[in-house]
CSV table of C-alpha atoms and ligand atoms in Angstrom, one decimal:
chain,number,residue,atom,x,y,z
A,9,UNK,CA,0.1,67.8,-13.8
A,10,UNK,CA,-1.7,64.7,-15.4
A,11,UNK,CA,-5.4,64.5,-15.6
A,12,UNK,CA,-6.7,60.7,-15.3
A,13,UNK,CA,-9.8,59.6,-16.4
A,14,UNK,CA,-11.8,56.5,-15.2
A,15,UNK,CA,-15.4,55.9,-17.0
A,16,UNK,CA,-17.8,53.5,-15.4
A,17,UNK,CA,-17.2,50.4,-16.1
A,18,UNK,CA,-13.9,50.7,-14.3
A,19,UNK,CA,-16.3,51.4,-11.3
A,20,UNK,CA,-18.7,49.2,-11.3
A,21,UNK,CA,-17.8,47.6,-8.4
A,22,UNK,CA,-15.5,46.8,-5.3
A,23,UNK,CA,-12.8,45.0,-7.3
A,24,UNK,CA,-13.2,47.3,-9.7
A,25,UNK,CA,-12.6,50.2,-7.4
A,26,UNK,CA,-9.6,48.1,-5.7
A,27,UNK,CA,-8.3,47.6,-9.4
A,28,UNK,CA,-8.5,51.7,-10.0
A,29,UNK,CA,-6.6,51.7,-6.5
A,30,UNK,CA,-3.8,49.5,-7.7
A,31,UNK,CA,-3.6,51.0,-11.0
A,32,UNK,CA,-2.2,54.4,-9.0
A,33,UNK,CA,-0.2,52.3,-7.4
A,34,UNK,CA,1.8,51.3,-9.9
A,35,UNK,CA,1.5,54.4,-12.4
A,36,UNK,CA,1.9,57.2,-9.9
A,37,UNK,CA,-0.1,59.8,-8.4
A,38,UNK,CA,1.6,62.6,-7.7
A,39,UNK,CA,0.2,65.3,-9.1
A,40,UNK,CA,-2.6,63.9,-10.8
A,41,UNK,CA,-6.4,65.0,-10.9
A,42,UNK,CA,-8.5,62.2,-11.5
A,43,UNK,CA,-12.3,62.2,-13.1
A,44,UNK,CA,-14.7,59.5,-12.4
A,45,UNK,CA,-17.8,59.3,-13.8
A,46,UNK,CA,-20.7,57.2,-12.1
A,47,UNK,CA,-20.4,53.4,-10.9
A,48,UNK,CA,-21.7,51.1,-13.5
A,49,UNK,CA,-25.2,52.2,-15.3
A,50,UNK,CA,-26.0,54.1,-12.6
A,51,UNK,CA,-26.3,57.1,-15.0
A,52,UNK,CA,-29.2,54.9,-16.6
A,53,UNK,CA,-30.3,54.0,-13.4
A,54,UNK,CA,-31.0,57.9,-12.6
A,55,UNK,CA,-32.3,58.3,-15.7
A,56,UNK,CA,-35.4,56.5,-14.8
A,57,UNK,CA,-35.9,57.4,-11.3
A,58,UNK,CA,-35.8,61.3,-13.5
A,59,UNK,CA,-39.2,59.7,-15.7
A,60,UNK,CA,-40.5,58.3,-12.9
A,61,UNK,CA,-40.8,61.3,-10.5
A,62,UNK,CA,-41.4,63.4,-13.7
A,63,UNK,CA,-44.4,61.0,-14.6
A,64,UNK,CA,-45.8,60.5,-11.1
A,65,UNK,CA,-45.2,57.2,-11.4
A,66,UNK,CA,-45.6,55.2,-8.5
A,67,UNK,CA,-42.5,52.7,-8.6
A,68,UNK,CA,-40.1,55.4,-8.1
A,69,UNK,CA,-39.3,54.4,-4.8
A,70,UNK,CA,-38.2,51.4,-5.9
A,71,UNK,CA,-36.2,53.1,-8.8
A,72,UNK,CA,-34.3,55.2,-5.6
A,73,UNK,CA,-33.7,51.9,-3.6
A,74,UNK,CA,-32.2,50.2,-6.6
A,75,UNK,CA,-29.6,53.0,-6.7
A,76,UNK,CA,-29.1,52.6,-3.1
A,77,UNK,CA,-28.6,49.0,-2.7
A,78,UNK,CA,-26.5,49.1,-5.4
A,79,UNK,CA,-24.5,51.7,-4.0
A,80,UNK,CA,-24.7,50.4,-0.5
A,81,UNK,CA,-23.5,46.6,-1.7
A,82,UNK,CA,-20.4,48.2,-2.6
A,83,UNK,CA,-19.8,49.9,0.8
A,84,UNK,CA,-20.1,46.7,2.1
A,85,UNK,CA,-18.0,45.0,-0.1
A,86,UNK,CA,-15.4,47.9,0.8
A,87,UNK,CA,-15.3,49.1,4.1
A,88,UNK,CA,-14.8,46.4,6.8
A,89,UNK,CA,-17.1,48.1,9.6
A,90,UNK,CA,-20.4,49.9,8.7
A,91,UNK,CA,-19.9,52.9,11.1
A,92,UNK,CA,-17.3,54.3,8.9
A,93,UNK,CA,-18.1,57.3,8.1
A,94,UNK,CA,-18.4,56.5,4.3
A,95,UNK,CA,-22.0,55.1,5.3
A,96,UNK,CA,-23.4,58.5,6.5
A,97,UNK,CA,-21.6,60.3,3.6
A,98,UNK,CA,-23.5,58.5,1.5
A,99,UNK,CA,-26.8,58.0,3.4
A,100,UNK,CA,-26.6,61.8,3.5
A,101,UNK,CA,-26.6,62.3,-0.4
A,102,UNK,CA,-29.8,59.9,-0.6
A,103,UNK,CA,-31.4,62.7,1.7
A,104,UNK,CA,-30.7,65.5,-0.1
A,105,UNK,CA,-31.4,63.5,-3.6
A,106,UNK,CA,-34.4,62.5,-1.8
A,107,UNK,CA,-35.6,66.5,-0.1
A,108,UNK,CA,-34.7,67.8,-3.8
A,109,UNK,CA,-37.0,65.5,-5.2
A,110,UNK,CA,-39.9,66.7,-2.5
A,111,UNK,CA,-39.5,70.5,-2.8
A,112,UNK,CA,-38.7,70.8,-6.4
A,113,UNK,CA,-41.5,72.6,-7.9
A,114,UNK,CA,-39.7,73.5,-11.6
A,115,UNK,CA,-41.8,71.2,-14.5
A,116,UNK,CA,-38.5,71.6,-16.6
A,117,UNK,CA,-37.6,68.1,-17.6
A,118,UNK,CA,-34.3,68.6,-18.2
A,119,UNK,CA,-33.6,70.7,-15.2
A,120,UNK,CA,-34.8,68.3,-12.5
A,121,UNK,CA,-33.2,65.6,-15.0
A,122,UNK,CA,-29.5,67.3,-14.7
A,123,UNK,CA,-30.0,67.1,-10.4
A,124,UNK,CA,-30.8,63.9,-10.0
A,125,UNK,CA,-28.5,62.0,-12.2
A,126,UNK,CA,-25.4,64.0,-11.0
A,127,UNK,CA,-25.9,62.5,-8.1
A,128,UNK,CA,-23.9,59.0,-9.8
A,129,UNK,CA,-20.7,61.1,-10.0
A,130,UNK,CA,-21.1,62.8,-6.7
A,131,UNK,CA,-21.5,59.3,-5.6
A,132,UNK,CA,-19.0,57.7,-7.4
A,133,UNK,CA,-16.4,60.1,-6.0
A,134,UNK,CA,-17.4,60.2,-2.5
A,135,UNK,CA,-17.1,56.3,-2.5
A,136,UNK,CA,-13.9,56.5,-4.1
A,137,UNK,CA,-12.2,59.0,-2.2
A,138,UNK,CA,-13.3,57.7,1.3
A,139,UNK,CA,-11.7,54.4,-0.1
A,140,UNK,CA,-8.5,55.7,-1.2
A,141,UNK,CA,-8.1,57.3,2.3
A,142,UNK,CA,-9.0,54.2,4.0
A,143,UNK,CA,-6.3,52.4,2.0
A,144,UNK,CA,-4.2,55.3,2.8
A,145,UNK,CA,-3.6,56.7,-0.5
A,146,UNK,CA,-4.0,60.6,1.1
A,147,UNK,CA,-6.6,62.5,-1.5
A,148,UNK,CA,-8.5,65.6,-1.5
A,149,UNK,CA,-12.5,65.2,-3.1
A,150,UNK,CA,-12.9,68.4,-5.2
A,151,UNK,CA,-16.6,69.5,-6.5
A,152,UNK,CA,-16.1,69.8,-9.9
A,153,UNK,CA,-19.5,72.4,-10.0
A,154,UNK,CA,-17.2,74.9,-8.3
A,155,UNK,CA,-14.9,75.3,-11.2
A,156,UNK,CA,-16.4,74.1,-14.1
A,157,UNK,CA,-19.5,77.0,-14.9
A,158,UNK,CA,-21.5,76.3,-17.7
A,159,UNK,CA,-24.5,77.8,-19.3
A,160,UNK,CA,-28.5,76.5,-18.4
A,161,UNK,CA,-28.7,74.1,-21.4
A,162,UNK,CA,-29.4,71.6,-18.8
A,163,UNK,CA,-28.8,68.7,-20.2
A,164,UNK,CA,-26.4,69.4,-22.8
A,165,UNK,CA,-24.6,72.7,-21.1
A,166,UNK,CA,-21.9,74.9,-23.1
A,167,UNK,CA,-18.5,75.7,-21.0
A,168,UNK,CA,-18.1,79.2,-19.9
A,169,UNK,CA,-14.6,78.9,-20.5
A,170,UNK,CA,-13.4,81.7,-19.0
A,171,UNK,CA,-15.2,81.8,-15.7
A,172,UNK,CA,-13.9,78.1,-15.7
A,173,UNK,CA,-10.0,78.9,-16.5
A,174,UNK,CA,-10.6,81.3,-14.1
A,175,UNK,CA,-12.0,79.3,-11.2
A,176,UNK,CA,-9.1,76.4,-11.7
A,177,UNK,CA,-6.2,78.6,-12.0
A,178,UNK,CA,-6.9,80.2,-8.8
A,179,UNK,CA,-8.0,76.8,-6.6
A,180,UNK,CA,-6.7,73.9,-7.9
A,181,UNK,CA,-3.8,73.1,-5.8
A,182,UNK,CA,-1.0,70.6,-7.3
A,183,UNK,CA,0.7,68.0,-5.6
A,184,UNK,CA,-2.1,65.9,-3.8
A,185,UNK,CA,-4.5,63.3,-5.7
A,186,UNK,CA,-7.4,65.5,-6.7
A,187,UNK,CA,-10.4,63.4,-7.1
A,188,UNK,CA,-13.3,64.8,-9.0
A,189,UNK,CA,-16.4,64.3,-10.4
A,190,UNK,CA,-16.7,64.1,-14.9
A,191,UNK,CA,-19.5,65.3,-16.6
A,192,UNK,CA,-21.1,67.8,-13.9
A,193,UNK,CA,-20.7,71.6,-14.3
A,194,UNK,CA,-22.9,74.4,-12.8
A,195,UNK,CA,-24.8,77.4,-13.8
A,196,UNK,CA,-24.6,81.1,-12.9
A,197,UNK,CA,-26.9,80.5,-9.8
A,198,UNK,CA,-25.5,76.9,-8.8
A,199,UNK,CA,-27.4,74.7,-10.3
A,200,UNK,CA,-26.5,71.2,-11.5
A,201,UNK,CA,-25.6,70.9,-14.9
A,202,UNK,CA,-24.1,68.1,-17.0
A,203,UNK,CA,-22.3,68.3,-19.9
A,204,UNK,CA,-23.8,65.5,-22.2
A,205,UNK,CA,-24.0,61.3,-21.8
A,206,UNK,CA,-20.6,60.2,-21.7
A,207,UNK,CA,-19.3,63.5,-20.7
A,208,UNK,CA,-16.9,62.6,-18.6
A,209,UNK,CA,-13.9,62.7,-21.0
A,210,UNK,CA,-14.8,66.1,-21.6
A,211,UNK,CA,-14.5,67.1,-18.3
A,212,UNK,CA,-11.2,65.8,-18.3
A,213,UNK,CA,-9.5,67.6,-21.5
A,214,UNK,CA,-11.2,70.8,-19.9
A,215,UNK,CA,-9.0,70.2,-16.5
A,216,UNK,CA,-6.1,69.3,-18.7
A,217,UNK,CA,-6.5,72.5,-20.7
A,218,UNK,CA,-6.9,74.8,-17.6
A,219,UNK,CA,-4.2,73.2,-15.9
A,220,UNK,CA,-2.1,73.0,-19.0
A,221,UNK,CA,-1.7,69.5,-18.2
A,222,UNK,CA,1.6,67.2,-19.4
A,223,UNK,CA,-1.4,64.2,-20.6
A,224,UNK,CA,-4.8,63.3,-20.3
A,225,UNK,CA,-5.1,59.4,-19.9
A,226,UNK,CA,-8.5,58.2,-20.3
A,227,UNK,CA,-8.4,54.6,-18.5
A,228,UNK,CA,-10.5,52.1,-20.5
A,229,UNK,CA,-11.6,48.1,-20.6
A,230,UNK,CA,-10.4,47.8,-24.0
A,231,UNK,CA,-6.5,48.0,-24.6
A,232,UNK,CA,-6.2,51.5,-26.3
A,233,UNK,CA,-8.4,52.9,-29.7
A,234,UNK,CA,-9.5,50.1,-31.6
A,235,UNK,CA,-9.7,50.2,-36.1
A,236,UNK,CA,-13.3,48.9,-35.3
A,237,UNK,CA,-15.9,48.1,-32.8
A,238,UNK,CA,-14.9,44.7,-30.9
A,239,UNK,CA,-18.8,44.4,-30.4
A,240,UNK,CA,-19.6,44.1,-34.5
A,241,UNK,CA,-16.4,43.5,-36.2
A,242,UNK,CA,-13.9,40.5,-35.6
A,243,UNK,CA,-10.4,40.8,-35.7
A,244,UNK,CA,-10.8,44.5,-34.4
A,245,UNK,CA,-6.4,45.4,-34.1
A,246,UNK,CA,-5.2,48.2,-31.5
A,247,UNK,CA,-4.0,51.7,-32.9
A,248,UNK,CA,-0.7,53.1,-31.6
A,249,UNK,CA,-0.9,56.0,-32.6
A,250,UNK,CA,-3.4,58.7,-34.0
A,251,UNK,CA,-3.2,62.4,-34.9
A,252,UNK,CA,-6.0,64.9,-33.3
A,253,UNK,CA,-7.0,65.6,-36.7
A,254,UNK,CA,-7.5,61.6,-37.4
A,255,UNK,CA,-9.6,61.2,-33.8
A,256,UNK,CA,-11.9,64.1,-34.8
A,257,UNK,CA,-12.5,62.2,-37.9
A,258,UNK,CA,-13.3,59.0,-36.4
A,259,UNK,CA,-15.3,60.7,-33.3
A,260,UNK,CA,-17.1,63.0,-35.5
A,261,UNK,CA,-18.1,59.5,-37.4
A,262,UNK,CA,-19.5,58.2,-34.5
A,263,UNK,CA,-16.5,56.3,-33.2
A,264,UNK,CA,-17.2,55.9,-29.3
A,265,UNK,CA,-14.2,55.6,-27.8
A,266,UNK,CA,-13.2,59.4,-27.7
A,267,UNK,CA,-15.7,61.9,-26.7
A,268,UNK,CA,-16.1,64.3,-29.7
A,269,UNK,CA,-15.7,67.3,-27.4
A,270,UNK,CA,-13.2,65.9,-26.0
A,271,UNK,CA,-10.5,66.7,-28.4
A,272,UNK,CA,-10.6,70.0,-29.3
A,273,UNK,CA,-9.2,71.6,-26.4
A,274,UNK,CA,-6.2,69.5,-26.2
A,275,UNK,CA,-5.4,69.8,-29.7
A,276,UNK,CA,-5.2,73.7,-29.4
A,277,UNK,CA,-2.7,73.2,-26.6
A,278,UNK,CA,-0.8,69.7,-28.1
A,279,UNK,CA,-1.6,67.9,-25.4
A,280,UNK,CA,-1.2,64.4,-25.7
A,281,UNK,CA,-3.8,62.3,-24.7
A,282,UNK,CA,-3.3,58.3,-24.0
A,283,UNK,CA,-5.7,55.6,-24.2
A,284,UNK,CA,-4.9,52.9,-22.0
A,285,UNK,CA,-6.4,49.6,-20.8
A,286,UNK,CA,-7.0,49.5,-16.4
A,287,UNK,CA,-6.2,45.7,-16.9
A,288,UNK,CA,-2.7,46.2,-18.1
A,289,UNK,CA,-2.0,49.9,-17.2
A,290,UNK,CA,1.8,49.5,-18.3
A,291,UNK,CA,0.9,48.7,-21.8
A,292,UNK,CA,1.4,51.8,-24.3
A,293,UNK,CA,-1.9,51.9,-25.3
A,294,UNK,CA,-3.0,54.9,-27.4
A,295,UNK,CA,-1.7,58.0,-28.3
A,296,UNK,CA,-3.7,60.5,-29.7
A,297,UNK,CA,-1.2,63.2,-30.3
A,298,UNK,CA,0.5,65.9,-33.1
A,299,UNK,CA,2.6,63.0,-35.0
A,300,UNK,CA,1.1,60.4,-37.5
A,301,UNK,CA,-1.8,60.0,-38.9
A,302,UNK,CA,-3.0,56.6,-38.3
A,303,UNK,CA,-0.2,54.1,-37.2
A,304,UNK,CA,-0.7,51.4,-38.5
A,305,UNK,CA,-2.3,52.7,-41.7
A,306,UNK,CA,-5.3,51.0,-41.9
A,307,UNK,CA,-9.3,50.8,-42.5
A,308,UNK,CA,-11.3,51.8,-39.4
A,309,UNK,CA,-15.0,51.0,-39.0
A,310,UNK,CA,-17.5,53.0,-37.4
A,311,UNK,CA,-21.3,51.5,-37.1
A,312,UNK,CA,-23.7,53.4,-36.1
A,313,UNK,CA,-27.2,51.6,-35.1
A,314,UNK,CA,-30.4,52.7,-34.6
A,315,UNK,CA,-30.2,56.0,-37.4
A,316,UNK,CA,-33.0,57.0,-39.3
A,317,UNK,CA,-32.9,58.2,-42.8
A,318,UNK,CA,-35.0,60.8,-43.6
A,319,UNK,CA,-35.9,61.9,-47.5
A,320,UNK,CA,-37.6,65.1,-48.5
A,321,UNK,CA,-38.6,65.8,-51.7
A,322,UNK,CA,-40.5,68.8,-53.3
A,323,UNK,CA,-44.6,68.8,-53.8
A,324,UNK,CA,-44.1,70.0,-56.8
A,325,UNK,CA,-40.9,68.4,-58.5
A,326,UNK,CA,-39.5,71.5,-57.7
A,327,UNK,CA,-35.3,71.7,-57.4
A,328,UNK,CA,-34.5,71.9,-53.4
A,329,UNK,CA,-32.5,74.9,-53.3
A,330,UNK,CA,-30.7,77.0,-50.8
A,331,UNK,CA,-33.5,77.8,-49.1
A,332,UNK,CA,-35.4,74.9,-48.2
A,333,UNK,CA,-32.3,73.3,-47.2
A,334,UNK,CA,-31.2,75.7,-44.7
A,335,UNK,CA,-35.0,75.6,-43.6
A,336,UNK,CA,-34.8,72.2,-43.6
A,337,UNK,CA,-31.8,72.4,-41.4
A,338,UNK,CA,-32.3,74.6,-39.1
A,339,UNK,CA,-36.1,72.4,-37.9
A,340,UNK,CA,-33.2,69.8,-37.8
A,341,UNK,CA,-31.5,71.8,-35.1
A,342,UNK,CA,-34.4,72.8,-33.5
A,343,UNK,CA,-36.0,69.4,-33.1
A,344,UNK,CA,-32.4,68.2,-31.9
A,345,UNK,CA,-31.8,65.4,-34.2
A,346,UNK,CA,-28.4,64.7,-35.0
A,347,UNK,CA,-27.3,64.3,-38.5
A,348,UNK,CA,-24.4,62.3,-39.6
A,349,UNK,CA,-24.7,62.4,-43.1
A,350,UNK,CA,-26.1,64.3,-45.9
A,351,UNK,CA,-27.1,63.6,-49.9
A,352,UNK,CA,-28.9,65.6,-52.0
A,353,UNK,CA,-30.0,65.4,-55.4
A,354,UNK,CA,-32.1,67.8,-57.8
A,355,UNK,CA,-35.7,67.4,-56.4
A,356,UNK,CA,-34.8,65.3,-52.9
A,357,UNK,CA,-32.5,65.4,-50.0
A,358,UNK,CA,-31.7,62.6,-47.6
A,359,UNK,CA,-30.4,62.7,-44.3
A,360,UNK,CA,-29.3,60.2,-42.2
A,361,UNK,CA,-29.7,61.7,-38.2
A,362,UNK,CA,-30.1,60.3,-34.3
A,363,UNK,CA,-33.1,61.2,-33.1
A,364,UNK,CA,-31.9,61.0,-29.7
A,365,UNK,CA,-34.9,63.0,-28.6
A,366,UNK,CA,-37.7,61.4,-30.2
A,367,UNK,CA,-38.9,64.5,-31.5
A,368,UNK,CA,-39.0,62.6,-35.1
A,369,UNK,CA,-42.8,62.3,-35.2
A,370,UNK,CA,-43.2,66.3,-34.5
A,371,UNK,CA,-40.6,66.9,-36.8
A,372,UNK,CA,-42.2,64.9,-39.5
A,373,UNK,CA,-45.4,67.0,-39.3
A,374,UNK,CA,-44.1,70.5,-39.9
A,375,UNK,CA,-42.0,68.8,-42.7
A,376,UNK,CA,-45.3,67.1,-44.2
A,377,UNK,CA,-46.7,70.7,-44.5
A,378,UNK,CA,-43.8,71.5,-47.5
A,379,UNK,CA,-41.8,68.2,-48.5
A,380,UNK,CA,-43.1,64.7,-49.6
A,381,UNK,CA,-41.5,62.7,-46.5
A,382,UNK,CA,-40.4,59.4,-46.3
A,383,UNK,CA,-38.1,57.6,-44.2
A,384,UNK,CA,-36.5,54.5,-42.9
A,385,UNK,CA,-36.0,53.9,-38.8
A,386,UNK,CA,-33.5,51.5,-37.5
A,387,UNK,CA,-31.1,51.9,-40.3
A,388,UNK,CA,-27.1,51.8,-39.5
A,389,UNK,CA,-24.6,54.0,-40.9
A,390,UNK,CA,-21.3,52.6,-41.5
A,391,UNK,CA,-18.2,54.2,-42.2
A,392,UNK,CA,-15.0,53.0,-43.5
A,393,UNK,CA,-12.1,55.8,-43.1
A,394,UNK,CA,-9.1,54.8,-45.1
A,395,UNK,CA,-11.3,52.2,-47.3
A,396,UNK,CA,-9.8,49.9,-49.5
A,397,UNK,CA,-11.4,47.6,-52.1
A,398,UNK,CA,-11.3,44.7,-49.7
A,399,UNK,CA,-12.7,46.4,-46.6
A,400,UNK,CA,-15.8,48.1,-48.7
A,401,UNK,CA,-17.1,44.7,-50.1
A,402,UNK,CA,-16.6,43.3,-47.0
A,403,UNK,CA,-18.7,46.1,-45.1
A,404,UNK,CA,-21.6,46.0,-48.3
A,405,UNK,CA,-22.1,42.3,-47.8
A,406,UNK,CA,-25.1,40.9,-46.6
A,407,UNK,CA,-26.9,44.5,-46.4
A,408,UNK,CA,-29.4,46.0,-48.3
A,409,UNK,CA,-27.7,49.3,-49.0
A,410,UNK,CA,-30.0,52.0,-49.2
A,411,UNK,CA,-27.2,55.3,-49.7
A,412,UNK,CA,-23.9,55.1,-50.3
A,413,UNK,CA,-20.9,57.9,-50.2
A,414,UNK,CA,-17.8,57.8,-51.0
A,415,UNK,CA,-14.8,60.8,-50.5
A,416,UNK,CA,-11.3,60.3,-50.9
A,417,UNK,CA,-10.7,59.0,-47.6
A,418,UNK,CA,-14.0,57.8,-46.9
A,419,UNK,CA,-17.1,56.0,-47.7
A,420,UNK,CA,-20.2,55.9,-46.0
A,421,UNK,CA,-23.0,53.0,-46.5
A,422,UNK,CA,-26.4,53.5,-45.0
A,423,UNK,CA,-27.9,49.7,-44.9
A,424,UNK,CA,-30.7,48.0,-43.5
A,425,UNK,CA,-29.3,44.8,-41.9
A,426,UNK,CA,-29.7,41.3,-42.5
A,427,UNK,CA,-26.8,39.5,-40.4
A,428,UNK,CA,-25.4,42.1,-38.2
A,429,UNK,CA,-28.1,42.4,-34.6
A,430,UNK,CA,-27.0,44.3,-31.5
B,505,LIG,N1,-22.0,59.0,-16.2
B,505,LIG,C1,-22.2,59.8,-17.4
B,505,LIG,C2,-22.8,58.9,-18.5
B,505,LIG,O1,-22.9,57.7,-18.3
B,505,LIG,C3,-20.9,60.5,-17.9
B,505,LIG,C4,-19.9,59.5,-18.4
B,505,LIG,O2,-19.9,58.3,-18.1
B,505,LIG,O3,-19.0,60.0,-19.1
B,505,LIG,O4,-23.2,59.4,-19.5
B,506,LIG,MG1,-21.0,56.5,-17.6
């Protein structure tokens, strides 16, 4: 079996969805189980019809409708007659998203947050599987929350593994196009959960290692896994190959192609897993596999914007020992910042961490209570794996550098930039 995965860009809209159709058509789906996440930004989308309902606010109507017309623009642009079915399928999910929203009576954020914006995949999926049947490419629409059970970290929910080796062994037939939804899972008593933004590849390498899958091919607009970010760096070339090991490196980075969680699983059963471009799905792509290490051996670049670098040092020019660092670290973990990279010297300690939360200014004021603080917001990490002279004097230019690492393999710069705007 092959697992297939389609993000949303490659759904954003009718040709898009045509293009995913033609893609199968010439790559083959027998035996495949494809994940799609939601059409476009519609994740975003549901992200603020989530505030609005959570902060009363009166436009979220008009936050629903824009989901809906979107949605309901690419029915049109699909289906020739309106009474096909697709129309109530989908009219139907507004309802429920709509009677959920009405009766829910739980204040927890991330609860009512994980109900709503599942509704993109379920969306997603039901569009594209009505389609596929329509265009007579036979296909079964699977709910993903049957098989894959999680914990209730809503929001950001942990795998019950077994429960979901358990659940796909014993229902996943073969043969026929499986079409399913990424990043959802559910909880012991049903309820929605989702696995993390971007999610979705996750979702696939845990299908691929239930199913012990032959690949996972994750189906991008970019022609495979990139040395550097297209969007800040010129000349960005394609990678042909890279080991697990490598990938984990440049994911645990920051590097977005690959979904950190993504890799793990398929590493501990070897299988391969292909990055390939929808636009030219007969190109090789990228293989992430057991095999060489970076091929071709070169410097890859991984920016990471909006960071904040945090330094701590003790009231009393006292050494930070043991102690205040794992204190230190586990308010880190608590308040749910993410920290990419970490210096300390005598009497201070830096950090440089996504506060993807906003829980920085809380944070702050239990640190203020033991540390001197200060810190610098909107700062970007860079990293260079495989640096060379060259490639680190090119990255240091035109920044003010304000820490700067360097390992065998790697060096890390945090900067405040001068040239380089999103
Ligand atoms: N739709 C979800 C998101 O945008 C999951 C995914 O795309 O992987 O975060
Ligand atoms: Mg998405």
């Amino acid at each position: 079996m092959k697992v297939f995965k389609f993000g949303g860009a490659s759904v954003k809209d009718a040709q898009g969805i045509e293009n995913v159709f033609n893609v199968l058509q010439k790559v083959g789906h027998e035996n495949v189980l494809l994940v799609i996440s939601a059409m476009g930004k519609t994740t975003n989308a549901l992200e603020v019809v989530v505030k609005n309902y959570m902060d009363k606010s009166a436009e979220l109507q008009s936050s629903i409708q824009e989901v809906k017309k979107y949605h309901n623009q690419i029915l049109l642009d699909l289906f020739e007659e309106e009474t096909h079915e697709v129309f109530f399928a989908v009219n139907k999910l507004f309802t429920d998203l709509e009677s959920f929203l009405k009766n829910n009576k739980s204040p927890n954020y991330s609860f009512v947050y994980d109900q709503v914006v599942s509704m993109g995949e379920i969306l997603s999926t039901t569009i594209v599987s009505h389609y596929f049947n329509y265009r007579g490419l036979h296909n079964e629409w699977t709910d993903v929350r049957e098989f894959i059970k999680t914990d209730t970290t809503y929001r950001d929910a942990v795998v019950d593994w077994e429960q979901t080796q358990q659940n796909i062994a014993k229902n996943i037939k073969k043969k026929t196009l499986i079409i399913t939804q990424g990043f959802l899972g559910s909880d012991e008593n049903n309820f929605t959960t989702t696995l993390g933004r971007e999610g979705s590849d996750y979702t696939a390498a845990i299908f691929a290692y239930c199913l012990n899958a032959e690949s996972v091919t994750i189906w991008k607009d970019v022609p495979g896994v990139l040395n550097a970010d297209p969007r800040y760096f010129d000349n960005a070339i394609l990678l042909n190959q890279i080991s697990y090991r490598e990938a984990i490196e440049l994911a645990f980075y920051g590097a977005t192609v690959i979904h950190p969680k993504t890799l793990q699983p398929l590493q501990r059963k070897e299988i391969p897993l292909y990055v390939k471009s929808f636009l030219n799905p007969l190109l090789p792509g990228t293989s992430v596999s057991k095999g060489a290490d970076l091929e071709p051996h070169t410097s890859c670049y991984i920016v990471k914007k909006n960071q904040l670098l945090i330094s701590l040092s003790s009231l009393d020019f006292s050494f930070i020992m043991e102690e205040n660092i794992s204190e230190i670290f586990s308010l880190l973990h608590k308040y749910k910042m993410k920290v990419h990279l970490i210096q300390n010297s005598a009497i201070s300690f830096s950090v440089c961490a996504d506060d993807k939360f906003g829980n920085f200014t809380e944070l702050k004021s239990i640190l203020d209570r033991k540390f001197k603080v200060t810190y610098n917001e909107n700062v970007s990490l860079y990293t260079i794996r495989h640096f060379t002279d060259k490639s680190a004097k090119a990255i240091a230019q035109d920044k003010d550098i304000l820490v700067r690492q360097v390992s065998r393999e790697t060096m890390q710069i945090v900067a405040k930039d001068k040239l380089v705007s999103e």
